[in-house]
Structures are given as structure tokens and as C-alpha cells.
Coordinates of C-alpha atoms in Angstrom, one line a residue:
Chain A
M1 CA -59.4 -30.6 -0.9
S2 CA -58.9 -27.6 1.4
G3 CA -57.6 -25.7 -1.6
F4 CA -60.7 -26.6 -3.5
L5 CA -63.1 -25.5 -0.7
Y6 CA -61.1 -22.3 -0.1
G7 CA -61.4 -21.6 -3.8
V8 CA -65.2 -22.1 -3.8
V9 CA -65.7 -19.8 -0.8
L10 CA -63.3 -17.2 -2.3
Q11 CA -65.2 -17.3 -5.6
W12 CA -68.5 -16.8 -3.7
K13 CA -67.0 -13.7 -2.1
L14 CA -65.6 -12.4 -5.4
D15 CA -69.0 -12.8 -7.1
I16 CA -70.5 -10.5 -4.5
R17 CA -67.6 -8.0 -4.7
S18 CA -67.7 -8.0 -8.5
K19 CA -71.3 -6.8 -8.4
S20 CA -72.2 -8.1 -12.0
L21 CA -73.2 -11.5 -10.7
F22 CA -74.7 -10.0 -7.5
V23 CA -76.8 -7.7 -9.6
T24 CA -78.0 -10.4 -12.0
C25 CA -78.6 -13.0 -9.3
Y26 CA -80.2 -10.9 -6.6
I27 CA -80.9 -7.2 -7.4
V28 CA -82.6 -7.3 -10.8
P29 CA -84.6 -10.6 -10.2
L30 CA -85.8 -9.4 -6.8
I31 CA -86.8 -6.0 -8.1
F32 CA -88.5 -7.7 -11.1
F33 CA -90.3 -10.0 -8.6
L34 CA -91.5 -7.2 -6.4
L35 CA -92.8 -5.1 -9.4
M36 CA -94.1 -7.8 -11.7
G37 CA -95.5 -10.0 -8.9
G38 CA -98.0 -7.3 -8.0
I39 CA -98.8 -6.5 -11.7
F40 CA -99.3 -10.2 -12.6
L41 CA -101.6 -10.9 -9.8
S42 CA -103.8 -7.9 -10.5
V43 CA -104.1 -8.8 -14.2
M44 CA -104.3 -12.6 -13.7
P45 CA -105.2 -13.6 -10.1
E46 CA -105.0 -17.3 -11.1
M47 CA -101.2 -16.9 -11.3
R48 CA -101.1 -17.0 -7.5
S49 CA -100.5 -20.7 -7.7
T50 CA -97.6 -20.4 -10.2
L51 CA -96.0 -17.1 -9.2
I52 CA -93.2 -18.7 -7.3
Q53 CA -92.3 -21.0 -10.2
S54 CA -92.5 -18.1 -12.7
M55 CA -90.3 -15.8 -10.7
I56 CA -87.8 -18.5 -10.0
V57 CA -87.4 -19.4 -13.6
M58 CA -86.9 -15.8 -14.4
S59 CA -84.3 -15.4 -11.6
V60 CA -82.3 -18.5 -12.5
S61 CA -82.3 -17.8 -16.2
M62 CA -81.1 -14.2 -15.7
G63 CA -78.3 -15.2 -13.3
A64 CA -77.2 -18.3 -15.3
F65 CA -77.4 -16.8 -18.8
I66 CA -76.5 -13.2 -18.2
G67 CA -74.5 -13.2 -14.9
V68 CA -72.2 -16.2 -15.1
P69 CA -70.8 -16.1 -18.7
P70 CA -69.0 -12.8 -18.2
S71 CA -67.2 -14.1 -15.1
L72 CA -66.1 -17.2 -17.1
L73 CA -64.9 -15.0 -20.0
E74 CA -62.9 -12.9 -17.5
T75 CA -61.1 -16.0 -16.4
Y76 CA -60.8 -18.1 -19.6
G77 CA -60.5 -15.3 -22.1
S78 CA -57.6 -13.7 -20.2
D79 CA -54.3 -14.4 -18.5
I80 CA -56.1 -15.4 -15.3
K81 CA -56.3 -19.0 -16.6
K82 CA -52.5 -19.1 -16.5
V83 CA -52.7 -19.0 -12.8
Y84 CA -54.1 -22.5 -12.8
K85 CA -51.5 -23.9 -15.2
A86 CA -48.7 -22.1 -13.3
N87 CA -49.7 -23.7 -10.0
G88 CA -50.3 -27.2 -11.5
V89 CA -54.0 -27.2 -10.8
P90 CA -56.5 -28.5 -13.4
L91 CA -57.8 -25.8 -15.8
C92 CA -61.4 -26.9 -15.0
L93 CA -61.1 -25.7 -11.4
G94 CA -62.1 -22.2 -12.3
L95 CA -65.3 -23.4 -14.0
V96 CA -66.1 -25.8 -11.2
T97 CA -65.7 -23.2 -8.5
M98 CA -67.7 -20.6 -10.4
F99 CA -70.4 -23.1 -11.1
I100 CA -70.7 -24.1 -7.4
S101 CA -70.6 -20.5 -6.3
A102 CA -73.2 -19.4 -8.8
F103 CA -75.4 -22.4 -7.8
V104 CA -75.4 -21.2 -4.2
H105 CA -76.2 -17.6 -5.2
L106 CA -79.1 -18.7 -7.4
L107 CA -80.5 -21.1 -4.8
S108 CA -80.3 -18.2 -2.2
S109 CA -82.1 -15.9 -4.6
C110 CA -84.8 -18.5 -5.2
L111 CA -85.2 -19.1 -1.4
I112 CA -85.8 -15.3 -0.9
I113 CA -88.5 -15.4 -3.6
M114 CA -90.1 -18.4 -2.0
L115 CA -90.1 -16.8 1.4
L116 CA -91.4 -13.4 0.3
A117 CA -94.0 -14.5 -2.3
P118 CA -96.6 -15.9 0.2
I119 CA -96.1 -12.9 2.5
L120 CA -96.2 -10.1 -0.1
F121 CA -98.6 -11.5 -2.7
D122 CA -100.4 -14.4 -0.9
A123 CA -98.7 -16.7 -3.4
V124 CA -99.4 -20.5 -3.1
L125 CA -96.4 -22.6 -2.0
P126 CA -95.7 -25.8 -4.0
V127 CA -97.6 -28.8 -2.7
S128 CA -94.6 -31.1 -2.7
L129 CA -91.6 -29.2 -1.5
P130 CA -89.1 -32.0 -1.9
F131 CA -90.0 -32.5 -5.6
F132 CA -90.1 -28.8 -6.1
F133 CA -86.6 -28.3 -4.7
L134 CA -85.4 -31.3 -6.7
A135 CA -86.8 -29.7 -9.9
L136 CA -85.3 -26.3 -8.9
V137 CA -81.8 -27.9 -8.4
I138 CA -82.1 -29.6 -11.8
Y139 CA -83.2 -26.4 -13.5
I140 CA -80.3 -24.4 -11.9
L141 CA -77.8 -27.1 -13.0
V142 CA -79.1 -27.1 -16.6
S143 CA -79.2 -23.3 -16.8
L144 CA -75.7 -23.0 -15.4
S145 CA -74.3 -25.6 -17.8
I146 CA -75.7 -23.5 -20.7
G147 CA -74.2 -20.3 -19.2
S148 CA -70.9 -22.2 -18.9
I149 CA -70.9 -23.0 -22.6
L150 CA -71.5 -19.4 -23.4
G151 CA -68.7 -18.2 -21.2
L152 CA -66.2 -20.7 -22.5
L153 CA -67.2 -20.5 -26.2
I154 CA -67.5 -16.8 -26.8
K155 CA -64.3 -14.7 -26.5
N156 CA -65.8 -11.3 -27.0
Q157 CA -67.8 -9.4 -24.4
A158 CA -70.2 -7.7 -26.9
K159 CA -71.0 -10.9 -28.7
L160 CA -71.4 -12.7 -25.3
T161 CA -73.9 -10.1 -24.1
M162 CA -75.9 -10.3 -27.4
T163 CA -75.9 -14.2 -27.4
A164 CA -76.9 -14.3 -23.7
Q165 CA -79.8 -12.0 -24.4
L166 CA -80.8 -14.2 -27.4
I167 CA -81.1 -17.1 -25.0
F168 CA -82.5 -15.3 -22.0
L169 CA -85.4 -13.3 -23.7
P170 CA -87.1 -16.2 -25.5
S171 CA -86.6 -18.3 -22.4
I172 CA -88.7 -15.9 -20.5
M173 CA -91.2 -14.8 -23.2
L174 CA -91.9 -18.2 -24.7
S175 CA -91.8 -20.6 -21.7
G176 CA -95.1 -19.7 -20.1
V177 CA -93.6 -17.9 -17.1
M178 CA -94.9 -14.5 -18.2
F179 CA -98.3 -15.6 -19.6
P180 CA -99.8 -19.0 -20.4
I181 CA -98.1 -20.7 -23.4
D182 CA -101.5 -21.5 -24.9
L183 CA -101.9 -17.8 -25.8
L184 CA -98.9 -18.1 -28.1
P185 CA -99.2 -18.9 -31.9
D186 CA -98.1 -22.5 -32.7
F187 CA -94.7 -21.7 -34.2
L188 CA -93.7 -19.6 -31.1
K189 CA -94.9 -22.5 -28.9
I190 CA -92.5 -24.8 -30.8
I191 CA -89.7 -22.4 -30.4
G192 CA -90.5 -22.2 -26.7
Y193 CA -90.1 -25.9 -26.3
I194 CA -86.5 -25.7 -27.5
F195 CA -85.6 -23.6 -24.4
P196 CA -85.0 -25.4 -21.1
A197 CA -86.9 -22.7 -19.3
F198 CA -90.2 -24.2 -20.5
W199 CA -89.3 -27.7 -19.2
G200 CA -87.9 -26.4 -16.0
Y201 CA -91.1 -24.4 -15.3
C202 CA -93.2 -27.5 -16.1
L203 CA -91.0 -29.6 -13.8
M204 CA -91.5 -27.2 -10.9
L205 CA -95.2 -27.0 -11.2
D206 CA -97.4 -29.2 -8.9
R207 CA -97.5 -32.7 -10.2
G208 CA -95.1 -31.7 -12.9
F209 CA -92.1 -33.8 -11.8
C210 CA -92.2 -36.6 -14.3
L211 CA -90.0 -38.1 -17.0
E212 CA -91.9 -36.3 -19.7
N213 CA -90.7 -33.0 -18.4
L214 CA -87.3 -34.3 -17.2
W215 CA -85.7 -36.1 -20.2
Y216 CA -85.1 -33.0 -22.2
L217 CA -83.3 -31.3 -19.3
I218 CA -81.1 -34.3 -18.7
L219 CA -80.3 -34.4 -22.4
I220 CA -79.3 -30.7 -22.5
F221 CA -77.3 -31.0 -19.3
S222 CA -75.4 -34.1 -20.6
A223 CA -74.7 -32.4 -23.9
A224 CA -73.5 -29.2 -22.1
V225 CA -71.1 -31.1 -19.8
I226 CA -69.6 -32.8 -22.9
A227 CA -69.3 -29.4 -24.7
C228 CA -67.7 -27.8 -21.6
A229 CA -65.2 -30.6 -21.4
I230 CA -64.3 -30.2 -25.1
L231 CA -64.0 -26.4 -24.7
L232 CA -61.7 -26.8 -21.7
H233 CA -59.6 -29.4 -23.4
K234 CA -59.1 -27.0 -26.3
Q235 CA -58.1 -24.2 -23.9
K236 CA -55.6 -26.6 -22.3
F237 CA -53.7 -27.1 -25.5
K238 CA -53.9 -23.5 -26.8
Chain B
M1 CA -23.6 -30.0 -11.9
K2 CA -26.8 -30.6 -13.8
D3 CA -28.3 -27.6 -15.6
A4 CA -31.5 -26.1 -14.1
I5 CA -33.0 -25.9 -17.6
Q6 CA -32.2 -27.5 -20.9
V7 CA -33.9 -26.5 -24.1
C8 CA -33.1 -28.4 -27.2
E9 CA -34.4 -27.6 -30.8
L10 CA -37.5 -25.8 -29.5
K11 CA -39.9 -25.0 -32.3
K12 CA -43.2 -23.1 -32.1
K13 CA -45.3 -21.5 -34.8
Y14 CA -48.5 -19.5 -34.7
G15 CA -50.4 -20.3 -37.8
S16 CA -47.8 -20.1 -40.6
H17 CA -45.5 -17.8 -38.6
M18 CA -42.6 -19.6 -37.1
V19 CA -41.8 -17.9 -33.8
L20 CA -39.1 -20.2 -32.4
K21 CA -36.9 -21.9 -35.0
G22 CA -35.1 -24.7 -33.2
L23 CA -33.9 -22.8 -30.1
N24 CA -31.2 -24.3 -27.9
V25 CA -30.2 -23.0 -24.5
Q26 CA -28.9 -24.3 -21.1
I27 CA -29.4 -22.4 -17.9
K28 CA -27.1 -23.3 -15.0
K29 CA -28.3 -23.9 -11.4
G30 CA -28.0 -20.8 -9.2
E31 CA -27.5 -18.2 -12.0
I32 CA -29.5 -15.2 -13.0
F33 CA -30.2 -15.6 -16.6
A34 CA -31.8 -13.0 -18.9
L35 CA -33.5 -13.3 -22.2
L36 CA -33.2 -10.2 -24.3
G37 CA -34.6 -9.2 -27.6
V38 CA -36.8 -6.7 -29.4
N39 CA -40.5 -7.0 -29.4
G40 CA -41.6 -10.1 -31.3
A41 CA -38.3 -11.8 -30.9
G42 CA -39.9 -14.7 -29.1
K43 CA -39.0 -14.0 -25.4
T44 CA -42.4 -14.5 -23.9
T45 CA -43.2 -17.5 -26.1
T46 CA -39.8 -19.1 -25.0
L47 CA -40.5 -18.5 -21.4
E48 CA -44.1 -19.8 -21.6
C49 CA -43.0 -23.0 -23.4
V50 CA -40.4 -23.6 -20.7
E51 CA -42.8 -22.8 -17.9
G52 CA -45.3 -25.2 -19.4
L53 CA -47.9 -22.5 -20.0
R54 CA -47.7 -22.9 -23.8
K55 CA -47.5 -26.0 -25.9
Y56 CA -44.6 -26.2 -28.4
D57 CA -44.6 -28.0 -31.7
S58 CA -41.3 -29.9 -31.4
G59 CA -38.1 -30.0 -29.4
M60 CA -37.4 -30.8 -25.8
V61 CA -37.5 -28.8 -22.5
I62 CA -36.1 -30.3 -19.3
V63 CA -36.6 -28.4 -16.1
N64 CA -34.7 -29.8 -13.1
G65 CA -36.5 -28.3 -10.1
K66 CA -39.7 -26.8 -8.9
M67 CA -40.8 -23.7 -10.8
G68 CA -42.2 -20.4 -9.5
I69 CA -43.7 -18.1 -12.1
Q70 CA -44.2 -14.4 -11.7
L71 CA -47.3 -13.8 -13.9
Q72 CA -48.3 -10.6 -15.6
S73 CA -50.5 -7.9 -13.9
S74 CA -53.6 -9.1 -15.7
S75 CA -53.5 -12.6 -14.2
L76 CA -55.6 -12.1 -11.1
P77 CA -59.2 -11.3 -10.6
I78 CA -59.6 -7.6 -9.9
H79 CA -61.6 -8.0 -6.8
I80 CA -59.3 -10.5 -5.0
K81 CA -57.3 -9.3 -2.0
P82 CA -53.5 -10.0 -1.8
I83 CA -53.9 -12.0 1.4
E84 CA -56.6 -14.2 -0.3
A85 CA -54.5 -14.8 -3.3
I86 CA -51.5 -15.8 -1.1
K87 CA -53.7 -18.2 0.9
L88 CA -55.2 -19.7 -2.2
F89 CA -51.8 -20.2 -3.9
A90 CA -50.4 -21.7 -0.7
K91 CA -53.3 -24.2 -0.5
W92 CA -52.8 -25.1 -4.1
N93 CA -49.1 -25.7 -3.5
K94 CA -49.9 -27.6 -0.2
T95 CA -47.7 -25.3 1.8
K96 CA -48.1 -22.4 4.3
P97 CA -47.2 -18.9 3.3
D98 CA -43.7 -17.9 4.4
F99 CA -44.5 -14.6 6.2
S100 CA -40.8 -13.6 6.5
V101 CA -40.7 -13.5 2.7
L102 CA -44.0 -11.7 2.5
N103 CA -42.9 -9.1 5.1
S104 CA -39.6 -8.5 3.2
L105 CA -41.6 -7.7 0.1
G106 CA -43.8 -5.4 2.1
I107 CA -47.1 -7.2 1.3
K108 CA -48.5 -6.7 4.8
A109 CA -49.0 -3.0 4.1
F110 CA -51.6 -3.7 1.4
E111 CA -52.7 -7.3 2.0
N112 CA -56.4 -6.3 2.5
K113 CA -56.7 -3.9 -0.4
L114 CA -58.5 -5.1 -3.5
Y115 CA -56.2 -6.1 -6.4
I116 CA -57.7 -3.3 -8.6
Q117 CA -56.7 -0.7 -6.0
L118 CA -53.0 -1.7 -5.9
S119 CA -50.3 0.4 -7.5
T120 CA -48.1 -1.1 -10.3
G121 CA -45.3 -1.7 -7.8
Q122 CA -47.6 -3.4 -5.3
K123 CA -48.9 -5.7 -8.0
R124 CA -45.3 -6.6 -9.1
R125 CA -44.4 -7.4 -5.5
L126 CA -47.5 -9.4 -5.0
H127 CA -46.8 -11.4 -8.1
L128 CA -43.2 -12.0 -7.0
A129 CA -44.6 -13.2 -3.6
L130 CA -47.0 -15.5 -5.3
A131 CA -44.2 -16.9 -7.5
L132 CA -42.2 -17.6 -4.3
I133 CA -44.9 -19.6 -2.6
G134 CA -44.0 -23.3 -2.5
D135 CA -40.2 -22.4 -2.2
P136 CA -39.4 -23.0 -5.9
D137 CA -35.9 -23.8 -7.2
I138 CA -36.3 -21.9 -10.4
I139 CA -38.1 -18.5 -10.6
F140 CA -39.3 -17.0 -13.9
L141 CA -39.7 -13.2 -14.0
D142 CA -41.2 -11.5 -17.0
E143 CA -40.4 -7.8 -17.0
P144 CA -40.2 -7.7 -13.2
T145 CA -39.6 -4.0 -12.8
A146 CA -41.6 -2.6 -15.7
G147 CA -43.5 0.5 -14.5
L148 CA -41.8 0.7 -11.1
D149 CA -40.3 3.8 -9.7
V150 CA -36.6 4.0 -8.7
E151 CA -37.2 2.8 -5.1
G152 CA -39.5 0.0 -6.3
R153 CA -36.8 -1.2 -8.7
R154 CA -34.1 -1.0 -6.1
S155 CA -36.2 -3.0 -3.6
L156 CA -37.1 -5.6 -6.2
H157 CA -33.4 -6.0 -7.3
E158 CA -32.4 -6.5 -3.7
Q159 CA -35.0 -9.3 -3.4
I160 CA -33.8 -10.9 -6.6
R161 CA -30.1 -10.8 -5.3
K162 CA -31.3 -12.4 -2.0
L163 CA -32.9 -15.2 -4.0
K164 CA -29.7 -15.8 -5.8
L165 CA -27.8 -16.0 -2.5
K166 CA -30.3 -18.7 -1.4
G167 CA -29.2 -20.7 -4.5
K168 CA -32.3 -20.1 -6.6
T169 CA -32.1 -20.0 -10.4
I170 CA -33.7 -16.9 -11.8
V171 CA -34.7 -16.5 -15.4
L172 CA -35.9 -13.1 -16.5
A173 CA -37.1 -11.5 -19.6
S174 CA -36.5 -7.8 -19.7
H175 CA -36.2 -4.7 -21.9
D176 CA -34.2 -2.9 -19.3
M177 CA -30.6 -3.4 -20.2
A178 CA -29.3 -1.5 -17.1
E179 CA -31.3 -4.0 -14.9
V180 CA -29.9 -7.0 -16.8
E181 CA -26.3 -5.6 -16.7
T182 CA -26.4 -5.2 -12.9
L183 CA -28.3 -8.4 -12.0
C184 CA -27.6 -11.1 -14.5
D185 CA -24.7 -13.6 -14.7
R186 CA -25.5 -14.6 -18.3
I187 CA -27.7 -13.3 -21.1
A188 CA -29.1 -14.7 -24.3
I189 CA -30.1 -12.5 -27.2
L190 CA -33.1 -13.7 -29.1
K191 CA -33.7 -12.6 -32.7
K192 CA -36.4 -13.9 -35.0
G193 CA -36.8 -17.1 -33.0
N194 CA -33.1 -18.0 -32.7
I195 CA -30.5 -17.3 -30.0
T196 CA -27.8 -15.1 -31.6
F197 CA -25.7 -14.9 -28.5
C198 CA -25.5 -16.6 -25.2
G199 CA -22.9 -15.7 -22.5
T200 CA -21.8 -13.1 -20.1
A201 CA -22.0 -9.3 -20.7
S202 CA -18.2 -9.1 -21.0
E203 CA -18.2 -12.0 -23.5
L204 CA -20.7 -10.0 -25.5
S205 CA -18.4 -7.0 -25.6
E206 CA -15.5 -9.2 -26.6
K207 CA -17.6 -10.6 -29.4
I208 CA -18.6 -7.2 -30.5
G209 CA -14.9 -6.2 -30.8
R210 CA -13.6 -4.7 -27.6
K211 CA -14.7 -1.2 -28.5
Y212 CA -14.0 1.7 -26.3
F213 CA -16.1 4.8 -26.0
I214 CA -14.5 8.1 -25.2
H215 CA -17.0 10.7 -24.0
I216 CA -15.4 14.2 -24.0
K217 CA -17.0 17.4 -22.9
T218 CA -15.3 20.7 -24.1
Q219 CA -16.2 24.3 -24.3
Q220 CA -17.5 23.6 -27.8
G221 CA -19.8 20.8 -26.9
D222 CA -20.0 17.0 -26.1
H223 CA -18.5 14.3 -28.4
T224 CA -18.3 10.5 -28.2
L225 CA -15.6 8.6 -30.1
E226 CA -15.5 4.8 -30.8
T227 CA -12.1 3.2 -30.9
D228 CA -10.3 -0.2 -30.7
N229 CA -7.0 1.5 -29.6
I230 CA -7.7 3.6 -26.6
E231 CA -4.2 4.8 -25.9
D232 CA -3.4 6.2 -29.3
T233 CA -6.8 7.7 -29.9
L234 CA -6.8 9.4 -26.5
L235 CA -3.3 10.8 -26.9
S236 CA -3.8 12.2 -30.4
M237 CA -7.2 13.6 -29.5
L238 CA -5.8 15.5 -26.5
S239 CA -2.8 16.8 -28.4
E240 CA -5.1 18.1 -31.2
L241 CA -7.4 19.8 -28.6
K242 CA -4.3 21.4 -27.0
Q243 CA -3.1 22.6 -30.4
K244 CA -6.4 24.2 -31.1
E245 CA -6.5 25.6 -27.5
I246 CA -9.9 24.0 -26.8
R247 CA -10.4 23.5 -23.1
V248 CA -11.4 20.0 -21.9
L249 CA -14.1 20.1 -19.2
D250 CA -14.6 16.4 -18.6
I251 CA -13.6 13.1 -20.1
K252 CA -14.9 9.6 -19.5
V253 CA -13.9 6.3 -21.1
D254 CA -16.0 3.1 -21.0
R255 CA -16.5 0.0 -23.0
G256 CA -20.1 0.8 -23.9
T257 CA -23.3 -0.3 -22.2
L258 CA -24.9 -3.6 -22.6
E259 CA -27.6 -1.8 -24.5
Q260 CA -25.1 -0.6 -27.1
H261 CA -23.7 -4.1 -27.4
V262 CA -27.1 -5.7 -27.8
I263 CA -28.0 -3.1 -30.5
D264 CA -24.6 -3.8 -32.3
M265 CA -25.2 -7.5 -32.1
V266 CA -28.7 -7.3 -33.5
R267 CA -27.5 -4.9 -36.3
R268 CA -24.6 -7.2 -37.1
E269 CA -26.9 -10.2 -37.4
E270 CA -29.2 -8.2 -39.8
E271 CA -26.2 -7.3 -42.0

């Protein structure tokens, strides 16, 4: 157990030192938040009540889809995975430690947004903080599980970057976090429903925590866990 | 005494390419054993199958003892510090780092640097230190001194000899014949997935045919002669040189290096 905990803490430090996760979890989302927060509210003042949720969806999506997969590729697409086998520890340990570490980074980034938004932009805090945090935790888990599939599945850095962008950009543009989804044409609305960002955003809104918004996220998370288990199993017998 | 490692009829193929074709080898406890062969001969695949890092198709591998594996330089995250890697490996192995071993490898001097900032020699020493965590009985070293300077090689050879004195079994794959000749008790030559020779270096020279090499330096240049009959060849050569009044500057006789023997062995198998 102490080896596991040491591994998680070490991974957390490595993520900060490696800069790529640090940039995608903190620097870019926070700069985006500071710039776009002001612009959004000047264009659409009614976004004051959803600014925190919007910026959090953007921050989590960026960290999970763009920041985490390269770290996983670095481990599972290289000789680093042999370290686990050579020391008789399960191959999934790398994924688990990276997942937990990234979860803490993303949660920290979201907390910074939550603390700054009311001060800087007079944003409205969620009415029910327990439900909001529960929804946030669920969305982070789902996003990280998708990021994990990308990192385990794609063995080429260029392809990984492209695929991650193909998931990240529609997640942000079609989920209602940048502008109300009602403004989109019907076919784009339907595409938006495929991405978990839409459901995560709905779940975090006031009075949004309900089964209608939750079932799809649970389905995606369950499927992602199974996919990750299969991908790790394949790695084990390579 | 039980063998440290027994490999029987080991087969492995990548796609349709058969890399190991029913390989058999026994490695004794406490010996330094080298796997030699040209690139693509199957050295790393053999090691990885024995280490449990790679699945093989058929055959049997028995390892009697705890293994320590010196991994390649690309096997640690670039932002990890040596001290962190050592602590992590120690925790995984449910042990405490043996600081006397770490000090003897000179890890202390660079324990707080990032892995990416280490020199090749420092990385090699770190990987050896990591392989020794958990006090293994059998240590696998893959190209242990590749890229090291003279001092680095000497220091690492000393460490390997110390490990042998402690009764450890050491298995190494190397291209460096001089290293193998000075360190190893027995060698195996791998060629196209099979072992073509397994024994001591002197057994190999016997098998090759007890050749002698006469290296002679004269005023007219350097020459090397190969012979089975050292006495007659040397006498006739010296008398011929005397007759022609050619002055001999230096003369050396040896039985060839391991490198020459391995090359001969590989050529002979090809013929």
C-alpha cells in the first residue's frame, strides 16, 4: 500500500515537472478563463449564472483529453511499462496512479476557477454545492476514462494529438458551454449529445443533477473502464 | 547444485518470423554468463522471455531465484530523480534501499538530478542500482557498459565482479567481446534463434581449432600469421627473415581474441 501511495504522490510531482499536464490542467484553462470570462459576460451577461460550470467543463475536457493521453503514451508506448513487469507490480498501476494524479490536478484547477469566478466576474456560485461537486467528480472521472482510452489505444504521438483535438473541440463547441445549445442547428445539437461534455455540463447546472443527465455518463464510464481493462490485458501479453 | 536458469526448447516468433527456434541453455548458480550474437540473433528476445517481460510461444523457462533486471535507458520517466526511483523500486520490492550498494555505485553524487540530466554512465549505474534493489539472486544486464568511458567501464566491471563474489548469478548480453572475455565464466553464441556454441572461452578456441596468431613487426611493415603449429612456423619464419636480412622489431604470439573466435564460429556455421 505504501508503494501505491508513494507512486501516486510521485506521479503528481512528475506531472508538474513534465509541464505538459501542468500546462493543460492549469495554465491554458486558467488563461482561457481569465480572458473568455470577461468577454462572455460582456456579450451575454446572463452567463453569470453558468460561467463556473462552462469554464470547469472546458478545463476538465482540456486536461483529460489533451493532457493525460500523452503521459499514458509515454509509459505504455515505451519501455517504461517494463519497469512494472520487472518489479512484479500490476501493469495497470501506471494507469491508476496517473488517473488519480490527474484527478487531483483537475479538481484543483476547478477549485481555483470556483474561487476566482465570483471575485473577478461576479459569477454566481451553484445553489447546491454538494450536488455540484458530485457532478464535477463524475464528469472528471468520465473525461479521464476517455483520455485513458486514447492514451492506451493510440501508439503514435501525432495521431494522438489529432484524435484528442477531434474529441476536445466538439466537446467545447457543441456542448453549450461556449454559447447556448439552442442556437445550434439540429444536426449539430445531435452531435453535441454524443459528447459527455454536454451531459456533464447539464449535470453541474442548478437542479441538473438527475438520472436523465446521469445515465449516459455512467454508460460511457462503464464502457471506458471495460475498454481500458481490455487494452491493458493486450499490453500484458504483447 | 541446481541450475539458476534452465531454458528448454524455447520458441518465439514475431508474425511469421521465427526468432527463437527451440533454444536450450542452462546457466549455473554463481557464474557470469554471456549471450553473444550479431544484431537480430535473438539475444534481447531470449533475455526478455527468461526475465518474464515477453511471452514466448512454447518451451519452458525455469528460474531458481529472485531476479533483478537492469533495464534500458529509455525505461524511466525523464523527470524522475534517481532517489525517487530508488525509493519507489524499494517500496515495490517491500525492502529498504541498501545505501552501501548505492554509495559504491556513486549514486549519491547525482541522486537529486532529473533523469534527463544524467550522463549515460550515471544512467547505467542507476539502472544497475535499481536492478540490485531487493537483493536478487540472478541479475540480468543488457549491454551494461554500452556508451561508457574507460573509467565508467572499469568501475562497472568491478561492481559486477563484486556481485559474483557475493554468489550472485549474472547473465549479460553484450557486443563487447573484450568485456565478455574478462568478465564471463561461460558464453553462449546465438545465431538465427539457435545456440551454436555454449561453454568457456577456451573451449571455444579449442572448438575453432587451436589456432595461433603470430603478430610480427619488421622494418618492412606489420604482418599476422595464422597457424596450428606454432613451433615450426615461428622457426621457419625467423630463419627466412634472417636470410633476407630483414630486422624484426617486435613479435607477439596469442591464440586470438574471443572476438576472432566468435567471428570464426559464426562464419563456420554459415558455411
